[in-house]
Amino acid sequence: MRRAPRTLPLFPEESLPPPDAPAEFGNASRRPVQAVGHPASTDIVPAPLASPTTLWLAVHLSALSHAAPANDRPPVLERLATRLGAFSPRISLVEPDGLVLEIGASLRLFGGHAALREACAAALAETGETVRLACAPTPLAATWLARAGGDDVLAPGQLAGRLGQLPVTVWRGSPASLGMLRELGLRRLADCLRLPRDALARRCGVALVRALAQALGQHPDPRAAWVPRRGWRETCELPAETELHAQLLEALAGLLDRLTQALRTRDAAVQRLRLELFHLARPATGVVLELLQPTRDAAHLHELYARRLEQTTLPAPVIALALAAPRLEHDITPAAAGLFTPGSGTAACEGVPQLVERLRARLGVSAVHGLCLVPEHRPEAAWQPVVAPGQGVRDVSLPAAAGRRPVWMLAEPVVLESRTGHPWYHGRLAIEQGPERIETGWWDGCDIARDYYVARDTAGVRLWIYRERLGARRWWLHGVFG
Amino acid sequence: MDGGLDKLLRQGRVWQAGRGPLTEARGIPSGFAALDACLPSAGWPRAALTELLLDTHGRGELALVLPALIRLCMAAAGGAQPRWVCWVAPPFMPYAPALAARGLPPEYMLVVHPPGQATRGEPLWAAEQALRSGQCCAVLAWADTAGDRHLRRLQLAAEASDAWAVLFRPAAARRQPSPATLRLALDADGLEILKCRGVRPARLSLPLEDAWPGGCPARSG
């Protein structure tokens, strides 16, 4: 048996990555390569030849629809590749009607060749395309077997014999070469394999000889790896126009299902989603969902959208939906990846971000916020609302006076009436403590000069009021002691 | 037979006149001895809805709840318990420096302001979501109007959680029946226990202002 020569051109890189340029080699993780070292970027790494551990699965679309692909719909091959991404990190497209994926490295995980093949077939059946599968130690041999509807070849030693039975038309050469083969009476690949290579090359072209060598694993067959598209977008057309939320949500659930499927394949999550609801003869309604944390929890997304749609008034019945994730997040926090969180929807495993997102979906983004301290002596500037509660915690040393401040503050101070020099609020206010002078702030244009007092109104409620020291010297209500 | 009866009594749903409550003391100490003595759980009830009726905002309701709130936050700071405090539709803005000075970490405060008129029960819905999330040690909600259905849902959510749920309502709601475990009314005369599982209604005057001179206790140290 011929063994492919093995070289390790990247051994120095792999054993000692340069400290300044982080190198990521191999394709073990499906994440896109972030950075490569110098040699990898300049040299072309030869693809490994057929080895006993390599096994390729070829998928051939036996009924390729020739309709022009719609703009917003990914081509068939991309959809199949996305679906199969769960089974192999190495996928290459064979335009226009096939793709190959290396499954030798995945066999153990999926429980052997037969189980993996079955799983792939089941995944492909869900896409609704009619496909034929075949396995072989080289990608080209697998492709040819799939085209001809042949059986799997697992051992490299059987490859030549099994390929020989295939008709020569599985090779997609130029019409001239194929015409020459027909005239020479070469019907099967075995007929070609029997001939001397140089004579065959002279008559039918070098391409055929190289293809035969590649199929048998005697010549390198480098394949461009399929790279998933950056964003994600899919549409769903409704059978009829509808305004019913239940029907919209059902269609949306399908889209979200496909989204999470794609996210799992790419080991990614989404933080921003845009749903478009198309109407007939009207501009589409867009519903944007912004999350605090990247997620790929379909149930959570569905619930958020259900609440958002409740709040959305549709101008017209909806005929189609499109869901788009312009950016996929690859840095997923362990919580979002959900390694230790069993199931979804249980109250115990839900975090505060999910609670905030749910509240915002119904009440609006500005309705929910956290609090944080700001080192500032002016009372109204000493705190700020936080969009992402729990984040951006700052260690601010509190002024000693903070303990004397009321817990309730008015969003804006309210002018109080003044009667006979006394502040008036549903009755005359009795001053209990004060004054406490708080002033200056010339550096940002919000200069203040105030004397603060604690006062009690006629109902017995204690208020925090102040009097301007400049200008009209009006009284203002600023806080309430609860 | 006796065991079954005791069990029923211990749940606090049935109580015997003239006999003290049998429920286990697992409440949140309120910081007011007189109030703790009146409540069967020796403090604010956990996993239950507490309703506080106010004739006016700023009557001292915060002085009443803050000691327990501080205690909850202090207890949660060390362990893995939920430590968020959710303020739903407060009448004024909780002032972060004042909270921090009293020992409540502002970064664990979640403030929810339902927009517009609260006719659709949004504050109660938000409070229910906060309770069901299991992330809050206390949920304080203000609602001017509250439908029976929403109140019932809130009570169920409170029972399912381990949090302290307080609903502040106007004094006019006194006539409306409520599923809350504990109902109190706070007015100029003091605090009145309107309803409490396991004990008789009572009126007590709490030293709300004496406890905190100036209405604003400074954190010690």
mmCIF file of N, CA, C and O in Angstrom, chain A residues 275-335:
data_model
loop_
_atom_site.group_PDB
_atom_site.id
_atom_site.type_symbol
_atom_site.label_atom_id
_atom_site.label_comp_id
_atom_site.label_asym_id
_atom_site.label_seq_id
_atom_site.Cartn_x
_atom_site.Cartn_y
_atom_site.Cartn_z
ATOM 1 N N LEU A 275 -36.233 41.966 12.963
ATOM 2 C CA LEU A 275 -37.335 41.241 12.333
ATOM 3 C C LEU A 275 -38.059 42.206 11.415
ATOM 4 O O LEU A 275 -38.372 43.331 11.806
ATOM 5 N N GLU A 276 -38.258 41.773 10.185
ATOM 6 C CA GLU A 276 -39.003 42.612 9.255
ATOM 7 C C GLU A 276 -40.308 41.920 8.912
ATOM 8 O O GLU A 276 -40.323 40.730 8.577
ATOM 9 N N LEU A 277 -41.376 42.699 9.002
ATOM 10 C CA LEU A 277 -42.692 42.179 8.658
ATOM 11 C C LEU A 277 -43.103 42.854 7.355
ATOM 12 O O LEU A 277 -43.244 44.070 7.301
ATOM 13 N N PHE A 278 -43.263 42.064 6.320
ATOM 14 C CA PHE A 278 -43.570 42.623 5.010
ATOM 15 C C PHE A 278 -45.079 42.690 4.804
ATOM 16 O O PHE A 278 -45.804 41.769 5.147
ATOM 17 N N HIS A 279 -45.495 43.826 4.251
ATOM 18 C CA HIS A 279 -46.901 43.989 3.907
ATOM 19 C C HIS A 279 -46.993 44.163 2.400
ATOM 20 O O HIS A 279 -46.012 44.503 1.748
ATOM 21 N N LEU A 280 -48.176 43.953 1.869
ATOM 22 C CA LEU A 280 -48.383 44.179 0.449
ATOM 23 C C LEU A 280 -48.500 45.683 0.224
ATOM 24 O O LEU A 280 -49.252 46.371 0.906
ATOM 25 N N ALA A 281 -47.723 46.190 -0.731
ATOM 26 C CA ALA A 281 -47.811 47.584 -1.156
ATOM 27 C C ALA A 281 -47.644 48.566 -0.008
ATOM 28 O O ALA A 281 -48.334 49.578 0.079
ATOM 29 N N ARG A 282 -46.750 48.236 0.910
ATOM 30 C CA ARG A 282 -46.453 49.129 2.021
ATOM 31 C C ARG A 282 -45.027 48.864 2.441
ATOM 32 O O ARG A 282 -44.544 47.745 2.284
ATOM 33 N N PRO A 283 -44.357 49.853 2.992
ATOM 34 C CA PRO A 283 -43.023 49.551 3.505
ATOM 35 C C PRO A 283 -43.092 48.588 4.685
ATOM 36 O O PRO A 283 -44.079 48.554 5.420
ATOM 37 N N ALA A 284 -42.032 47.807 4.830
ATOM 38 C CA ALA A 284 -42.032 46.766 5.857
ATOM 39 C C ALA A 284 -41.926 47.387 7.246
ATOM 40 O O ALA A 284 -41.387 48.477 7.416
ATOM 41 N N THR A 285 -42.474 46.698 8.230
ATOM 42 C CA THR A 285 -42.333 47.102 9.631
ATOM 43 C C THR A 285 -41.129 46.383 10.224
ATOM 44 O O THR A 285 -41.012 45.173 10.107
ATOM 45 N N GLY A 286 -40.244 47.145 10.821
ATOM 46 C CA GLY A 286 -39.051 46.541 11.422
ATOM 47 C C GLY A 286 -39.176 46.502 12.931
ATOM 48 O O GLY A 286 -39.642 47.454 13.545
ATOM 49 N N VAL A 287 -38.803 45.407 13.521
ATOM 50 C CA VAL A 287 -38.793 45.278 14.984
ATOM 51 C C VAL A 287 -37.381 44.837 15.380
ATOM 52 O O VAL A 287 -36.967 43.737 15.065
ATOM 53 N N VAL A 288 -36.673 45.746 16.032
ATOM 54 C CA VAL A 288 -35.279 45.455 16.395
ATOM 55 C C VAL A 288 -35.230 45.026 17.855
ATOM 56 O O VAL A 288 -35.883 45.613 18.706
ATOM 57 N N LEU A 289 -34.473 43.994 18.093
ATOM 58 C CA LEU A 289 -34.321 43.479 19.456
ATOM 59 C C LEU A 289 -32.860 43.643 19.849
ATOM 60 O O LEU A 289 -31.966 43.121 19.183
ATOM 61 N N GLU A 290 -32.613 44.400 20.898
ATOM 62 C CA GLU A 290 -31.247 44.571 21.401
ATOM 63 C C GLU A 290 -31.154 43.827 22.723
ATOM 64 O O GLU A 290 -31.952 44.050 23.614
ATOM 65 N N LEU A 291 -30.162 42.974 22.857
ATOM 66 C CA LEU A 291 -30.018 42.204 24.077
ATOM 67 C C LEU A 291 -28.822 42.710 24.873
ATOM 68 O O LEU A 291 -27.915 43.325 24.334
ATOM 69 N N LEU A 292 -28.856 42.424 26.143
ATOM 70 C CA LEU A 292 -27.736 42.804 27.003
ATOM 71 C C LEU A 292 -26.585 41.821 26.854
ATOM 72 O O LEU A 292 -25.436 42.171 27.041
ATOM 73 N N GLN A 293 -26.909 40.600 26.533
ATOM 74 C CA GLN A 293 -25.916 39.535 26.450
ATOM 75 C C GLN A 293 -26.175 38.757 25.183
ATOM 76 O O GLN A 293 -27.318 38.544 24.830
ATOM 77 N N PRO A 294 -25.113 38.311 24.514
ATOM 78 C CA PRO A 294 -25.360 37.433 23.364
ATOM 79 C C PRO A 294 -26.028 36.154 23.823
ATOM 80 O O PRO A 294 -25.719 35.642 24.894
ATOM 81 N N THR A 295 -26.950 35.669 23.015
ATOM 82 C CA THR A 295 -27.652 34.446 23.398
ATOM 83 C C THR A 295 -27.949 33.632 22.160
ATOM 84 O O THR A 295 -27.913 34.138 21.038
ATOM 85 N N ARG A 296 -28.204 32.337 22.361
ATOM 86 C CA ARG A 296 -28.759 31.550 21.264
ATOM 87 C C ARG A 296 -29.895 30.691 21.796
ATOM 88 O O ARG A 296 -30.135 29.593 21.338
ATOM 89 N N ASP A 297 -30.573 31.220 22.772
ATOM 90 C CA ASP A 297 -31.692 30.528 23.395
ATOM 91 C C ASP A 297 -32.961 30.879 22.617
ATOM 92 O O ASP A 297 -33.487 31.979 22.730
ATOM 93 N N ALA A 298 -33.422 29.931 21.818
ATOM 94 C CA ALA A 298 -34.566 30.219 20.955
ATOM 95 C C ALA A 298 -35.810 30.557 21.768
ATOM 96 O O ALA A 298 -36.576 31.450 21.408
ATOM 97 N N ALA A 299 -36.001 29.874 22.901
ATOM 98 C CA ALA A 299 -37.209 30.110 23.698
ATOM 99 C C ALA A 299 -37.219 31.531 24.260
ATOM 100 O O ALA A 299 -38.250 32.208 24.251
ATOM 101 N N HIS A 300 -36.062 31.977 24.719
ATOM 102 C CA HIS A 300 -35.972 33.331 25.274
ATOM 103 C C HIS A 300 -36.228 34.367 24.181
ATOM 104 O O HIS A 300 -37.007 35.303 24.368
ATOM 105 N N LEU A 301 -35.610 34.177 23.026
ATOM 106 C CA LEU A 301 -35.802 35.123 21.932
ATOM 107 C C LEU A 301 -37.257 35.148 21.498
ATOM 108 O O LEU A 301 -37.825 36.202 21.217
ATOM 109 N N HIS A 302 -37.859 33.974 21.473
ATOM 110 C CA HIS A 302 -39.252 33.900 21.048
ATOM 111 C C HIS A 302 -40.149 34.651 22.025
ATOM 112 O O HIS A 302 -41.039 35.400 21.625
ATOM 113 N N GLU A 303 -39.870 34.499 23.301
ATOM 114 C CA GLU A 303 -40.689 35.188 24.301
ATOM 115 C C GLU A 303 -40.537 36.703 24.181
ATOM 116 O O GLU A 303 -41.507 37.455 24.255
ATOM 117 N N LEU A 304 -39.283 37.146 23.986
ATOM 118 C CA LEU A 304 -39.046 38.583 23.859
ATOM 119 C C LEU A 304 -39.789 39.139 22.643
ATOM 120 O O LEU A 304 -40.426 40.190 22.709
ATOM 121 N N TYR A 305 -39.719 38.393 21.540
ATOM 122 C CA TYR A 305 -40.398 38.882 20.340
ATOM 123 C C TYR A 305 -41.915 38.839 20.509
ATOM 124 O O TYR A 305 -42.629 39.694 20.000
ATOM 125 N N ALA A 306 -42.386 37.838 21.227
ATOM 126 C CA ALA A 306 -43.832 37.774 21.465
ATOM 127 C C ALA A 306 -44.291 39.026 22.211
ATOM 128 O O ALA A 306 -45.317 39.631 21.878
ATOM 129 N N ARG A 307 -43.505 39.453 23.199
ATOM 130 C CA ARG A 307 -43.894 40.654 23.958
ATOM 131 C C ARG A 307 -43.778 41.898 23.094
ATOM 132 O O ARG A 307 -44.593 42.807 23.186
ATOM 133 N N ARG A 308 -42.718 41.924 22.275
ATOM 134 C CA ARG A 308 -42.544 43.099 21.423
ATOM 135 C C ARG A 308 -43.690 43.199 20.412
ATOM 136 O O ARG A 308 -44.201 44.282 20.139
ATOM 137 N N LEU A 309 -44.080 42.068 19.868
ATOM 138 C CA LEU A 309 -45.141 42.110 18.862
ATOM 139 C C LEU A 309 -46.467 42.527 19.487
ATOM 140 O O LEU A 309 -47.298 43.153 18.839
ATOM 141 N N GLU A 310 -46.651 42.172 20.768
ATOM 142 C CA GLU A 310 -47.861 42.627 21.465
ATOM 143 C C GLU A 310 -47.936 44.150 21.472
ATOM 144 O O GLU A 310 -48.998 44.741 21.386
ATOM 145 N N GLN A 311 -46.776 44.768 21.600
ATOM 146 C CA GLN A 311 -46.724 46.226 21.703
ATOM 147 C C GLN A 311 -46.735 46.901 20.334
ATOM 148 O O GLN A 311 -46.894 48.102 20.238
ATOM 149 N N THR A 312 -46.500 46.114 19.284
ATOM 150 C CA THR A 312 -46.372 46.693 17.953
ATOM 151 C C THR A 312 -47.739 46.689 17.268
ATOM 152 O O THR A 312 -48.404 45.657 17.238
ATOM 153 N N THR A 313 -48.114 47.830 16.745
ATOM 154 C CA THR A 313 -49.346 47.859 15.973
ATOM 155 C C THR A 313 -48.978 47.723 14.502
ATOM 156 O O THR A 313 -48.149 48.476 13.985
ATOM 157 N N LEU A 314 -49.589 46.757 13.866
ATOM 158 C CA LEU A 314 -49.269 46.493 12.474
ATOM 159 C C LEU A 314 -50.125 47.395 11.587
ATOM 160 O O LEU A 314 -51.339 47.457 11.772
ATOM 161 N N PRO A 315 -49.514 48.074 10.621
ATOM 162 C CA PRO A 315 -50.298 48.948 9.748
ATOM 163 C C PRO A 315 -51.143 48.158 8.750
ATOM 164 O O PRO A 315 -52.126 48.675 8.238
ATOM 165 N N ALA A 316 -50.762 46.921 8.503
ATOM 166 C CA ALA A 316 -51.483 46.123 7.501
ATOM 167 C C ALA A 316 -51.189 44.659 7.782
ATOM 168 O O ALA A 316 -50.281 44.338 8.532
ATOM 169 N N PRO A 317 -51.957 43.751 7.174
ATOM 170 C CA PRO A 317 -51.650 42.329 7.335
ATOM 171 C C PRO A 317 -50.253 42.000 6.818
ATOM 172 O O PRO A 317 -49.715 42.678 5.952
ATOM 173 N N VAL A 318 -49.680 40.959 7.361
ATOM 174 C CA VAL A 318 -48.301 40.581 7.046
ATOM 175 C C VAL A 318 -48.325 39.430 6.061
ATOM 176 O O VAL A 318 -49.121 38.506 6.183
ATOM 177 N N ILE A 319 -47.446 39.518 5.061
ATOM 178 C CA ILE A 319 -47.388 38.451 4.058
ATOM 179 C C ILE A 319 -46.098 37.640 4.188
ATOM 180 O O ILE A 319 -46.039 36.488 3.809
ATOM 181 N N ALA A 320 -45.057 38.239 4.755
ATOM 182 C CA ALA A 320 -43.794 37.499 4.894
ATOM 183 C C ALA A 320 -42.991 38.079 6.039
ATOM 184 O O ALA A 320 -43.184 39.229 6.438
ATOM 185 N N LEU A 321 -42.121 37.260 6.583
ATOM 186 C CA LEU A 321 -41.247 37.694 7.671
ATOM 187 C C LEU A 321 -39.798 37.477 7.248
ATOM 188 O O LEU A 321 -39.496 36.533 6.528
ATOM 189 N N ALA A 322 -38.930 38.352 7.711
ATOM 190 C CA ALA A 322 -37.491 38.139 7.525
ATOM 191 C C ALA A 322 -36.816 38.395 8.851
ATOM 192 O O ALA A 322 -37.119 39.374 9.532
ATOM 193 N N LEU A 323 -35.937 37.503 9.214
ATOM 194 C CA LEU A 323 -35.198 37.669 10.461
ATOM 195 C C LEU A 323 -33.727 37.788 10.093
ATOM 196 O O LEU A 323 -33.205 36.977 9.327
ATOM 197 N N ALA A 324 -33.076 38.816 10.600
ATOM 198 C CA ALA A 324 -31.682 39.051 10.230
ATOM 199 C C ALA A 324 -30.854 39.306 11.465
ATOM 200 O O ALA A 324 -31.261 40.023 12.370
ATOM 201 N N ALA A 325 -29.702 38.688 11.513
ATOM 202 C CA ALA A 325 -28.710 38.964 12.551
ATOM 203 C C ALA A 325 -27.488 39.498 11.822
ATOM 204 O O ALA A 325 -26.749 38.741 11.209
ATOM 205 N N PRO A 326 -27.308 40.820 11.819
ATOM 206 C CA PRO A 326 -26.215 41.373 11.031
ATOM 207 C C PRO A 326 -24.848 40.966 11.537
ATOM 208 O O PRO A 326 -23.888 40.924 10.799
ATOM 209 N N ARG A 327 -24.763 40.647 12.815
ATOM 210 C CA ARG A 327 -23.454 40.347 13.402
ATOM 211 C C ARG A 327 -23.608 39.161 14.329
ATOM 212 O O ARG A 327 -24.525 39.119 15.134
ATOM 213 N N LEU A 328 -22.716 38.231 14.202
ATOM 214 C CA LEU A 328 -22.735 37.091 15.108
ATOM 215 C C LEU A 328 -21.610 37.265 16.119
ATOM 216 O O LEU A 328 -20.499 37.626 15.760
ATOM 217 N N GLU A 329 -21.929 37.022 17.361
ATOM 218 C CA GLU A 329 -20.936 37.177 18.421
ATOM 219 C C GLU A 329 -20.281 35.826 18.673
ATOM 220 O O GLU A 329 -20.960 34.830 18.870
ATOM 221 N N HIS A 330 -18.955 35.836 18.685
ATOM 222 C CA HIS A 330 -18.249 34.574 18.928
ATOM 223 C C HIS A 330 -17.713 34.470 20.343
ATOM 224 O O HIS A 330 -17.304 33.410 20.752
ATOM 225 N N ASP A 331 -17.684 35.587 21.051
ATOM 226 C CA ASP A 331 -17.218 35.535 22.435
ATOM 227 C C ASP A 331 -18.429 35.321 23.329
ATOM 228 O O ASP A 331 -19.107 36.277 23.692
ATOM 229 N N ILE A 332 -18.698 34.080 23.631
ATOM 230 C CA ILE A 332 -19.884 33.788 24.420
ATOM 231 C C ILE A 332 -19.454 33.544 25.846
ATOM 232 O O ILE A 332 -18.514 32.791 26.099
ATOM 233 N N THR A 333 -20.123 34.183 26.745
ATOM 234 C CA THR A 333 -19.829 33.937 28.152
ATOM 235 C C THR A 333 -20.350 32.551 28.509
ATOM 236 O O THR A 333 -21.287 32.061 27.887
ATOM 237 N N PRO A 334 -19.752 31.913 29.469
ATOM 238 C CA PRO A 334 -20.210 30.564 29.826
ATOM 239 C C PRO A 334 -21.698 30.511 30.143
ATOM 240 O O PRO A 334 -22.371 29.542 29.815
ATOM 241 N N ALA A 335 -22.224 31.568 30.733
ATOM 242 C CA ALA A 335 -23.644 31.548 31.080
ATOM 243 C C ALA A 335 -24.500 31.437 29.827
ATOM 244 O O ALA A 335 -25.485 30.719 29.800
#
